[in-house]
Amino acid sequence: MFQKSEGAQYAQTSLVNLSVEEENLAAIPFAVLERRVGKRIGKLEIQGTKILPDGSQARVTWQVQGNNELGLPTEQDLDIFIALGVLTFQNNFQKTVSFTGREIAKILNISGVHGKFYQRLKLAMDRFIPLRFRAISESDRQEEVKWLNVFQEASFSLDRATGRCTGTVTWTDKLIRSMDYGFFRMLDANRYMALDGITAKHLYRYLALAFEKNEILIINAAKLATEHLGILNPPKYLSRLMQTLEPAFEQLMRIRVLGSYHVVSSENWTIALRRHASYVPESKNLLSQVASGAPELTRTQVERALEKAGLPVKVSAQLSAAARSRGEFYFLLRAANVMEAMKEHDVLPHVAASIIRRALDQGVGTKEAKAALDRCEIAVEVCRQKKAAGQVLRNSGGFLTKIIKDDAAWRRAVPEELEQHLRARFEQRDASALRQEEEAEQRGFIVEYEKFRYELALALFQEMTEERKRALRREQYELLKQQERFERMPPEARDAEADAAIIQELARREAPPFEKWFMRRKAEQAVLPFGAPRVSSEVA
């Protein structure tokens, strides 16, 4: 069992630590442990699945080839690959990523950067450049499938006089386009670097995706070993295989990814893996940490509202900077509105700011802060009702302040039934406002997604040869001829409708599903605070 303090650091993943991998590439355990296999492996053939452009899966045989002299990437090379994924995320999925030796070392948790580290970095680049893979459909092994490289090019230089190491890697067009469409998985680099051994690291790469969909994973142990962990020749006996898998399971339990594991059937080699209760998959963590709209714009609006209401500039900046969720931003805006309402009833600005400040100091969005803010708004509502009834309040500001601060005055001025009614009304109003904001955001994302699909399909259509366009138009004409209106349509209208149908079909077939696109869009929002410019990659 692990100590509580040992796993506390993994309670929530920081966006700064996220590493991205192209989804299909992440499904391949392409790195090997040379000291285990006892020889240098230059190629692999692994059974697995491939994600198609529409999001569906197909069974394939993955073939991987590396450097003929140096072999496939090793465990240490895979660590560097994960570090490059962190820099790719922080640079908003740019095609070319620049790095320094110290940046890579920091992600790898290496304190001393010296000659051996530079040699390790250079060897990793030498293995990554020739690394290529392809997927052959199991239904047709004779199908010709083009090999795909991981990196288009890379550079590495070391100034021995200054000891400064710099380099760049450029993803291939197809991989960066796939990630830009949302086909990527994410890892917590801190968790990953805490693992020891290639088996545990491959297991985390696999479970990071598997636990997004299921809390409990039931799988054949041999299939897990061969398809996802890179164990090409598993032992003949389950007990022997478990001796290899159990240390990896224990490590995943220590970093709070895996909660428990069980052998369900020794005869069928079936095992069950359960997600740790505190583990939040990195993709869900990304979605939960990104506020609605552009986070910096929302934060600026909230900060200005608090300043305008009367809070000090420094306090407003601290409160808005600490807000993370849509609910917390809304709570701060509501506090600003209540403060403005109190001043309308003659509460002195510094008094109103002091009362609201005490409420916010109990924690933005907490039950205690919400109860305190409700009390302030109820007091405002009581003053409004008294004025609406024609009752004269000689000192409405003093009255409002007194019933907020004095429990006895509160009980005399606010009947319990009225308090319950108003608190319930506020809760319904707040929930409705948040729901409407979320729905408005979703509608905006859907419109943006539809525009993306259309522009993608239009670009693909325009890139087609004229011969291919004519062939597709003939197919659409055959469908149009089945309708009576075909003969009445002018040629220009037929061409326009045929082209529109072709573009629509291209959008349906080639554009990523909304969920994949949405994940990529949210990742872009999360990257904005890092200050990385948005650079769109060219589509091959």
Coordinates of C-alpha atoms in Angstrom, one line a residue:
M1 CA 0.0 0.0 0.0
F2 CA 1.2 3.5 -0.7
Q3 CA 1.3 6.3 1.9
K4 CA -1.3 9.0 1.7
S5 CA 1.3 11.8 1.2
E6 CA 2.9 9.8 -1.5
G7 CA -0.1 9.9 -3.7
A8 CA -1.5 13.3 -2.8
Q9 CA 0.5 15.0 -5.5
Y10 CA -1.5 13.1 -8.1
A11 CA -4.9 14.3 -6.9
Q12 CA -5.3 16.7 -9.8
T13 CA -3.3 17.0 -13.0
S14 CA -1.9 20.4 -13.9
L15 CA -2.5 21.5 -17.5
V16 CA 1.2 22.4 -17.6
N17 CA 2.1 18.7 -17.2
L18 CA -0.1 17.3 -20.0
S19 CA 1.6 15.4 -22.8
V20 CA -0.2 14.6 -26.1
E21 CA 0.2 11.7 -28.4
E22 CA -1.6 11.1 -31.8
E23 CA -4.3 8.5 -31.0
N24 CA -3.2 5.7 -33.4
L25 CA 0.5 6.2 -32.6
A26 CA -0.3 6.1 -28.9
A27 CA -1.9 2.6 -29.4
I28 CA 1.4 1.1 -30.5
P29 CA 3.9 0.1 -27.8
F30 CA 6.8 1.0 -30.2
A31 CA 9.5 1.4 -27.6
V32 CA 11.3 -1.7 -26.4
L33 CA 13.4 -2.6 -23.4
E34 CA 16.7 -3.8 -24.8
R35 CA 18.0 -5.3 -21.6
R36 CA 15.0 -7.5 -21.4
V37 CA 14.9 -8.9 -24.9
G38 CA 18.7 -9.2 -25.0
K39 CA 19.1 -8.0 -28.5
R40 CA 18.5 -4.9 -30.6
I41 CA 15.0 -5.0 -32.3
G42 CA 14.6 -3.2 -35.5
K43 CA 11.0 -4.0 -36.3
L44 CA 7.7 -5.1 -34.6
E45 CA 4.4 -6.6 -35.8
I46 CA 1.6 -6.1 -33.3
Q47 CA -2.2 -6.9 -33.5
G48 CA -4.4 -4.0 -32.5
T49 CA -7.0 -1.5 -33.5
K50 CA -6.9 1.6 -35.7
I51 CA -9.1 4.8 -35.3
L52 CA -10.7 5.7 -38.6
P53 CA -11.5 9.3 -39.6
D54 CA -15.1 9.0 -38.6
G55 CA -14.1 7.8 -35.1
S56 CA -14.9 4.1 -35.6
Q57 CA -12.3 1.3 -35.0
A58 CA -10.9 -1.4 -37.2
R59 CA -8.8 -4.4 -36.4
V60 CA -5.3 -4.1 -38.0
T61 CA -1.8 -5.4 -37.8
W62 CA 0.6 -2.7 -36.8
Q63 CA 4.0 -2.9 -38.4
V64 CA 6.8 -0.7 -36.9
Q65 CA 10.3 -0.2 -38.3
G66 CA 13.2 1.7 -36.7
N67 CA 16.8 2.5 -37.4
N68 CA 18.5 -0.5 -38.9
E69 CA 21.7 0.1 -36.9
L70 CA 20.3 1.5 -33.6
G71 CA 17.0 -0.4 -33.5
L72 CA 13.6 0.8 -32.2
P73 CA 13.3 3.5 -29.5
T74 CA 14.1 2.4 -26.0
E75 CA 12.5 3.1 -22.6
Q76 CA 14.7 6.2 -22.2
D77 CA 13.8 7.4 -25.7
L78 CA 10.1 7.0 -24.9
D79 CA 10.6 9.4 -21.9
I80 CA 11.9 12.0 -24.3
F81 CA 9.0 11.4 -26.7
I82 CA 6.6 12.1 -23.8
A83 CA 8.5 15.3 -23.0
L84 CA 8.2 16.4 -26.6
G85 CA 4.4 15.8 -26.2
V86 CA 4.4 18.2 -23.3
L87 CA 6.1 20.9 -25.4
T88 CA 3.7 20.2 -28.3
F89 CA 0.7 20.8 -26.0
Q90 CA 2.2 23.9 -24.5
N91 CA 2.9 25.3 -28.0
N92 CA -0.7 24.7 -29.1
F93 CA 0.0 21.7 -31.4
Q94 CA 2.4 23.5 -33.6
K95 CA 3.9 21.3 -36.3
T96 CA 7.5 22.3 -35.5
V97 CA 8.5 22.3 -31.8
S98 CA 11.7 23.8 -30.5
F99 CA 13.3 22.6 -27.3
T100 CA 16.4 23.1 -25.2
G101 CA 18.2 20.4 -23.3
R102 CA 17.3 22.0 -20.0
E103 CA 13.6 22.0 -20.9
I104 CA 13.6 18.3 -21.7
A105 CA 15.7 17.6 -18.5
K106 CA 13.2 19.5 -16.4
I107 CA 10.2 17.5 -17.7
L108 CA 12.2 14.3 -17.1
N109 CA 13.0 15.4 -13.5
I110 CA 16.7 15.4 -14.2
S111 CA 18.6 18.0 -12.2
G112 CA 22.1 17.6 -13.8
V113 CA 22.5 18.2 -17.5
H114 CA 25.9 16.9 -18.7
G115 CA 27.6 15.1 -21.6
K116 CA 25.8 11.7 -21.0
F117 CA 22.4 13.4 -21.1
Y118 CA 23.3 15.1 -24.4
Q119 CA 24.4 11.7 -25.8
R120 CA 21.1 10.2 -24.7
L121 CA 19.2 13.0 -26.4
K122 CA 21.1 12.6 -29.6
L123 CA 20.6 8.8 -29.7
A124 CA 16.9 9.4 -29.2
M125 CA 16.7 11.7 -32.1
D126 CA 18.6 9.2 -34.3
R127 CA 16.1 6.5 -33.4
F128 CA 13.0 8.7 -33.9
I129 CA 13.8 10.1 -37.3
P130 CA 13.7 6.8 -39.2
L131 CA 10.8 5.5 -37.0
R132 CA 7.8 4.6 -39.2
F133 CA 4.7 2.5 -39.0
R134 CA 1.7 1.3 -41.0
A135 CA -1.6 -0.5 -40.4
I136 CA -2.6 -3.5 -42.5
S137 CA -6.2 -4.5 -42.4
E138 CA -6.7 -8.0 -41.0
S139 CA -9.4 -8.7 -43.6
D140 CA -7.0 -8.1 -46.6
R141 CA -3.4 -8.7 -45.8
Q142 CA -2.5 -8.0 -49.5
E143 CA -3.6 -4.4 -49.2
E144 CA -0.8 -1.9 -50.0
V145 CA -0.5 0.6 -47.1
K146 CA 1.8 3.5 -47.2
W147 CA 4.5 3.8 -44.5
L148 CA 4.1 6.8 -42.3
N149 CA 7.0 8.5 -40.4
V150 CA 6.5 10.0 -37.0
F151 CA 8.8 13.0 -37.5
Q152 CA 9.3 14.7 -40.8
E153 CA 12.7 16.1 -39.7
A154 CA 14.7 17.0 -36.5
S155 CA 17.7 19.0 -35.7
F156 CA 20.0 18.8 -32.7
S157 CA 23.0 21.0 -31.8
L158 CA 25.3 21.3 -28.9
D159 CA 27.6 24.3 -28.2
R160 CA 30.4 22.7 -26.2
A161 CA 31.8 26.2 -25.3
T162 CA 28.6 27.3 -23.6
G163 CA 27.1 23.9 -22.9
R164 CA 23.8 25.0 -24.5
C165 CA 21.8 22.3 -26.3
T166 CA 19.0 23.2 -28.7
G167 CA 16.9 21.4 -31.2
T168 CA 13.6 21.1 -33.1
V169 CA 11.3 18.3 -34.2
T170 CA 8.8 18.6 -37.0
W171 CA 5.8 16.3 -36.9
T172 CA 4.7 14.8 -40.2
D173 CA 1.7 16.4 -41.9
K174 CA -0.6 13.5 -41.3
L175 CA 0.1 13.1 -37.6
I176 CA -0.1 16.8 -36.8
R177 CA -3.4 17.1 -38.8
S178 CA -4.8 14.1 -36.9
M179 CA -4.0 15.7 -33.6
D180 CA -5.3 19.0 -34.8
Y181 CA -8.6 17.3 -35.6
G182 CA -8.8 16.0 -32.0
F183 CA -7.4 12.5 -32.5
F184 CA -5.0 12.6 -29.6
R185 CA -4.7 11.1 -26.1
M186 CA -3.2 12.9 -23.1
L187 CA -1.0 11.7 -20.3
D188 CA 0.1 13.4 -17.0
A189 CA 3.9 13.7 -17.5
N190 CA 4.4 13.8 -13.8
R191 CA 2.7 10.5 -13.3
Y192 CA 4.5 9.0 -16.3
M193 CA 8.0 10.0 -15.1
A194 CA 7.3 8.5 -11.7
L195 CA 7.0 5.0 -13.3
D196 CA 9.9 2.6 -13.6
G197 CA 10.1 0.1 -16.4
I198 CA 8.7 0.0 -19.9
T199 CA 5.8 -2.4 -18.9
A200 CA 4.4 0.1 -16.4
K201 CA 4.9 3.0 -18.8
H202 CA 3.1 1.2 -21.7
L203 CA 0.3 0.2 -19.3
Y204 CA -0.3 3.8 -18.3
R205 CA -0.3 4.9 -22.0
Y206 CA -3.0 2.3 -22.6
L207 CA -5.1 2.9 -19.4
A208 CA -5.1 6.7 -19.9
L209 CA -7.5 6.0 -22.8
A210 CA -9.2 2.9 -21.6
F211 CA -10.3 4.5 -18.3
E212 CA -11.9 7.5 -20.2
K213 CA -14.8 5.2 -21.1
N214 CA -14.9 2.5 -18.5
E215 CA -14.4 2.4 -14.7
I216 CA -13.7 -1.4 -14.9
L217 CA -11.7 -3.0 -17.7
I218 CA -12.1 -6.8 -18.2
I219 CA -9.5 -8.1 -20.7
N220 CA -7.5 -11.2 -21.6
A221 CA -4.0 -10.9 -20.0
A222 CA -2.3 -12.3 -23.1
K223 CA -4.1 -9.7 -25.3
L224 CA -3.1 -6.9 -22.9
A225 CA 0.5 -8.1 -23.0
T226 CA 0.9 -8.5 -26.7
E227 CA -1.3 -5.7 -28.1
H228 CA -0.7 -2.9 -25.5
L229 CA 2.4 -3.7 -23.5
G230 CA 4.8 -4.8 -26.2
I231 CA 5.5 -8.2 -24.8
L232 CA 5.9 -10.1 -28.1
N233 CA 6.3 -13.6 -26.6
P234 CA 4.2 -13.9 -23.5
P235 CA 4.8 -16.9 -21.1
K236 CA 2.9 -20.1 -21.5
Y237 CA 1.4 -19.8 -18.0
L238 CA -0.7 -17.1 -16.5
S239 CA 1.2 -17.2 -13.2
R240 CA 4.4 -16.4 -15.0
L241 CA 2.9 -13.6 -17.0
M242 CA 1.4 -12.1 -13.8
Q243 CA 4.9 -12.0 -12.3
T244 CA 5.7 -9.5 -15.0
L245 CA 2.4 -7.6 -14.9
E246 CA 1.9 -7.3 -11.1
P247 CA 4.9 -4.9 -10.5
A248 CA 3.4 -2.6 -13.2
F249 CA 0.0 -2.9 -11.6
E250 CA 1.5 -1.9 -8.2
Q251 CA 3.2 1.1 -9.7
L252 CA -0.1 2.3 -11.3
M253 CA -1.8 1.9 -7.9
R254 CA 0.9 4.0 -6.3
I255 CA 0.3 6.9 -8.7
R256 CA -3.5 6.5 -8.2
V257 CA -4.4 5.5 -11.7
L258 CA -5.3 1.9 -11.0
G259 CA -7.4 1.1 -7.9
S260 CA -7.3 -2.7 -7.9
Y261 CA -6.7 -5.7 -10.1
H262 CA -8.1 -9.3 -10.0
V263 CA -7.7 -12.5 -11.9
V264 CA -11.3 -13.3 -12.9
S265 CA -10.6 -16.6 -14.7
S266 CA -7.3 -18.4 -14.6
E267 CA -8.5 -20.8 -17.2
N268 CA -9.4 -18.0 -19.7
W269 CA -6.6 -15.7 -18.5
T270 CA -9.2 -13.0 -17.8
I271 CA -8.2 -10.2 -15.5
A272 CA -10.1 -7.1 -14.3
L273 CA -8.6 -3.7 -13.8
R274 CA -10.5 -1.0 -11.8
R275 CA -9.9 2.7 -12.1
H276 CA -8.7 4.4 -8.9
A277 CA -11.5 6.3 -7.2
S278 CA -9.6 9.6 -7.2
Y279 CA -8.3 9.3 -10.8
V280 CA -9.8 11.7 -13.3
P281 CA -8.8 10.9 -16.9
E282 CA -6.7 13.7 -18.3
S283 CA -9.2 14.5 -21.1
K284 CA -12.0 15.0 -18.5
N285 CA -9.6 17.0 -16.3
L286 CA -8.9 19.3 -19.3
L287 CA -12.6 19.9 -19.9
S288 CA -13.3 20.6 -16.3
Q289 CA -10.5 23.1 -15.8
V290 CA -11.3 25.2 -18.9
A291 CA -14.0 27.8 -18.2
S292 CA -16.6 28.8 -20.8
G293 CA -15.5 31.0 -23.6
A294 CA -12.0 32.4 -23.6
P295 CA -10.8 32.1 -20.0
E296 CA -8.7 35.2 -20.0
L297 CA -11.5 37.3 -21.5
T298 CA -14.0 36.0 -18.9
R299 CA -11.5 36.6 -16.1
T300 CA -10.9 40.2 -17.3
Q301 CA -14.7 40.9 -17.3
V302 CA -15.1 39.6 -13.8
E303 CA -12.2 41.5 -12.5
R304 CA -13.5 44.8 -14.0
A305 CA -17.0 44.1 -12.6
L306 CA -15.6 43.7 -9.1
E307 CA -13.4 46.8 -9.4
K308 CA -16.4 48.8 -10.6
A309 CA -18.5 47.6 -7.7
G310 CA -16.0 48.9 -5.2
L311 CA -13.5 46.1 -4.3
P312 CA -9.8 47.2 -4.3
V313 CA -7.9 46.5 -7.6
K314 CA -5.5 44.0 -6.0
V315 CA -8.4 42.0 -4.3
S316 CA -10.4 41.9 -7.6
A317 CA -7.3 40.6 -9.4
Q318 CA -6.7 37.9 -6.8
L319 CA -10.3 36.7 -6.8
S320 CA -10.7 36.6 -10.5
A321 CA -7.3 34.9 -10.9
A322 CA -8.3 32.2 -8.4
A323 CA -11.6 31.4 -10.2
R324 CA -11.5 28.3 -12.5
S325 CA -15.0 27.1 -13.3
R326 CA -18.0 28.7 -14.9
G327 CA -19.8 28.5 -11.5
E328 CA -17.0 30.4 -9.7
F329 CA -17.0 33.2 -12.4
Y330 CA -20.8 33.5 -12.1
F331 CA -20.5 33.7 -8.3
L332 CA -18.1 36.6 -8.5
L333 CA -20.3 38.4 -11.0
R334 CA -23.3 37.9 -8.7
A335 CA -21.3 39.3 -5.7
A336 CA -20.5 42.4 -7.8
N337 CA -24.2 42.8 -8.7
V338 CA -25.3 42.4 -5.0
M339 CA -22.7 45.1 -4.0
E340 CA -24.1 47.5 -6.6
A341 CA -27.6 46.8 -5.3
M342 CA -26.6 47.5 -1.7
K343 CA -25.1 50.9 -2.8
E344 CA -28.4 51.7 -4.5
H345 CA -30.1 51.4 -1.1
D346 CA -27.7 54.0 0.4
V347 CA -25.1 51.6 1.9
L348 CA -21.7 53.4 1.9
P349 CA -19.4 51.9 -0.8
H350 CA -16.7 50.9 1.7
V351 CA -19.2 49.2 4.0
A352 CA -20.8 47.3 1.1
A353 CA -17.3 46.2 -0.1
S354 CA -16.4 45.1 3.5
I355 CA -19.5 43.0 3.8
I356 CA -19.1 41.3 0.4
R357 CA -15.4 40.8 1.1
R358 CA -16.1 38.9 4.3
A359 CA -18.5 36.6 2.3
L360 CA -15.9 36.0 -0.4
D361 CA -13.1 35.3 2.1
Q362 CA -15.0 32.1 3.1
G363 CA -14.1 30.6 -0.3
V364 CA -15.5 31.5 -3.8
G365 CA -18.4 29.2 -4.5
T366 CA -18.4 27.4 -1.1
K367 CA -21.6 26.8 0.8
E368 CA -20.6 29.3 3.5
A369 CA -19.9 32.0 1.0
K370 CA -23.1 31.3 -0.9
A371 CA -25.1 31.5 2.3
A372 CA -23.5 34.8 3.2
L373 CA -24.2 36.2 -0.2
D374 CA -27.8 35.0 -0.1
R375 CA -28.2 36.8 3.2
C376 CA -27.0 40.1 1.6
E377 CA -29.3 39.7 -1.4
I378 CA -32.3 38.8 0.9
A379 CA -31.6 42.0 2.9
V380 CA -31.7 44.0 -0.4
E381 CA -34.9 42.3 -1.4
V382 CA -36.6 43.1 1.9
C383 CA -35.7 46.8 1.4
R384 CA -37.2 46.7 -2.1
Q385 CA -40.4 45.1 -0.8
K386 CA -40.8 47.7 1.9
K387 CA -40.2 50.6 -0.5
A388 CA -42.6 49.0 -3.0
A389 CA -45.3 48.8 -0.2
G390 CA -44.9 52.6 0.4
Q391 CA -43.1 52.2 3.7
V392 CA -40.7 55.0 4.5
L393 CA -37.1 54.0 5.4
R394 CA -35.3 57.0 6.9
N395 CA -32.0 55.2 6.8
S396 CA -32.3 52.3 4.4
G397 CA -28.5 51.8 4.3
G398 CA -28.3 51.5 8.0
F399 CA -31.3 49.2 8.1
L400 CA -29.9 46.9 5.5
T401 CA -26.5 46.7 7.2
K402 CA -28.0 46.0 10.6
I403 CA -30.2 43.1 9.5
I404 CA -27.2 41.6 7.7
K405 CA -24.9 41.8 10.7
D406 CA -27.3 41.4 13.6
D407 CA -29.1 38.1 14.0
A408 CA -31.8 39.5 16.2
A409 CA -32.6 42.2 13.7
W410 CA -32.6 39.6 11.0
R411 CA -35.1 37.4 12.7
R412 CA -37.4 40.5 13.3
A413 CA -37.2 41.7 9.7
V414 CA -37.0 38.5 7.7
P415 CA -39.7 35.9 8.3
E416 CA -38.4 32.3 8.1
E417 CA -40.9 31.5 5.3
L418 CA -39.7 34.5 3.2
E419 CA -36.1 33.5 3.8
Q420 CA -36.6 30.0 2.5
H421 CA -38.7 31.2 -0.4
L422 CA -36.0 33.7 -1.5
R423 CA -33.1 31.3 -1.1
A424 CA -34.9 28.7 -3.2
R425 CA -35.6 31.4 -5.8
F426 CA -32.0 32.5 -5.9
E427 CA -30.9 28.9 -6.3
Q428 CA -33.3 28.3 -9.2
R429 CA -32.2 31.6 -10.9
D430 CA -28.5 30.8 -10.6
A431 CA -29.0 27.2 -11.9
S432 CA -31.0 28.6 -14.8
A433 CA -28.4 31.3 -15.6
L434 CA -25.6 28.7 -15.7
R435 CA -27.6 26.3 -17.8
Q436 CA -28.5 29.1 -20.3
E437 CA -24.8 30.1 -20.5
E438 CA -23.8 26.5 -21.1
E439 CA -26.4 26.0 -23.8
A440 CA -25.3 29.2 -25.5
E441 CA -21.7 28.1 -25.4
Q442 CA -22.7 24.7 -26.8
R443 CA -24.7 26.4 -29.6
G444 CA -21.7 28.5 -30.4
F445 CA -19.4 25.5 -30.5
I446 CA -21.9 23.6 -32.8
V447 CA -21.9 26.6 -35.3
E448 CA -18.1 26.7 -35.2
Y449 CA -17.9 23.0 -35.8
E450 CA -20.3 23.1 -38.7
K451 CA -18.2 25.9 -40.2
F452 CA -15.0 23.8 -39.7
R453 CA -16.6 20.8 -41.4
Y454 CA -17.8 22.8 -44.4
E455 CA -14.4 24.5 -44.9
L456 CA -12.5 21.2 -44.6
A457 CA -14.8 19.5 -47.1
L458 CA -14.7 22.5 -49.5
A459 CA -10.9 22.5 -49.4
L460 CA -10.8 18.7 -50.1
F461 CA -13.2 19.2 -53.0
Q462 CA -11.2 22.0 -54.5
E463 CA -8.0 20.0 -54.3
M464 CA -9.5 17.2 -56.4
T465 CA -8.6 16.7 -60.0
E466 CA -11.3 17.7 -62.6
E467 CA -11.6 14.1 -63.6
R468 CA -12.4 13.1 -60.1
K469 CA -15.0 15.9 -59.7
R470 CA -16.7 14.9 -63.0
A471 CA -16.9 11.3 -61.8
L472 CA -18.5 12.3 -58.5
R473 CA -20.9 14.7 -60.2
R474 CA -22.1 11.9 -62.5
E475 CA -22.9 9.8 -59.4
Q476 CA -25.0 12.7 -58.0
Y477 CA -26.7 13.2 -61.4
E478 CA -27.9 9.6 -61.3
L479 CA -29.4 10.2 -57.9
L480 CA -31.0 13.5 -59.0
K481 CA -32.5 11.8 -62.1
Q482 CA -34.8 9.8 -59.8
Q483 CA -36.6 13.0 -58.9
E484 CA -39.2 14.6 -61.1
R485 CA -37.7 18.1 -60.7
F486 CA -34.4 17.0 -62.4
E487 CA -35.6 17.8 -66.0
R488 CA -36.9 21.3 -64.9
M489 CA -33.6 22.3 -63.3
P490 CA -31.2 24.5 -65.3
P491 CA -27.7 23.1 -65.7
E492 CA -26.2 25.6 -63.3
A493 CA -28.6 24.5 -60.5
R494 CA -27.8 20.8 -61.2
D495 CA -24.1 21.5 -60.9
A496 CA -24.5 23.5 -57.7
E497 CA -26.7 20.9 -56.1
A498 CA -24.4 18.1 -57.1
D499 CA -21.4 19.9 -55.7
A500 CA -23.2 20.7 -52.5
A501 CA -24.1 17.0 -52.1
I502 CA -20.4 16.0 -52.7
I503 CA -19.2 18.5 -50.2
Q504 CA -21.7 17.3 -47.6
E505 CA -20.6 13.7 -48.1
L506 CA -16.9 14.7 -47.8
A507 CA -17.7 16.5 -44.6
R508 CA -19.5 13.5 -43.2
R509 CA -16.7 11.1 -44.2
E510 CA -13.5 13.1 -43.6
A511 CA -14.3 15.5 -40.7
P512 CA -13.6 14.2 -37.2
P513 CA -16.6 13.6 -34.9
F514 CA -17.8 16.6 -32.8
E515 CA -16.4 15.1 -29.6
K516 CA -12.9 14.9 -31.1
W517 CA -13.1 18.4 -32.5
F518 CA -14.5 19.7 -29.2
M519 CA -11.6 18.2 -27.2
R520 CA -9.1 19.9 -29.5
R521 CA -11.0 23.2 -29.2
K522 CA -10.9 23.0 -25.4
A523 CA -7.2 22.2 -25.5
E524 CA -6.7 25.4 -27.5
Q525 CA -8.5 27.4 -24.8
A526 CA -6.3 25.8 -22.1
V527 CA -3.2 26.7 -24.0
L528 CA -4.1 30.4 -24.4
P529 CA -2.9 31.4 -20.9
F530 CA 0.6 30.0 -21.8
G531 CA 0.9 32.7 -24.4
A532 CA 1.6 30.4 -27.4
P533 CA 0.5 31.8 -30.7
R534 CA -2.0 29.9 -32.8
V535 CA -0.3 28.5 -35.8
S536 CA -2.3 26.3 -38.2
S537 CA -0.5 23.5 -39.8
E538 CA -0.6 23.0 -43.5
V539 CA -2.7 20.1 -44.7
A540 CA -0.8 17.7 -47.0

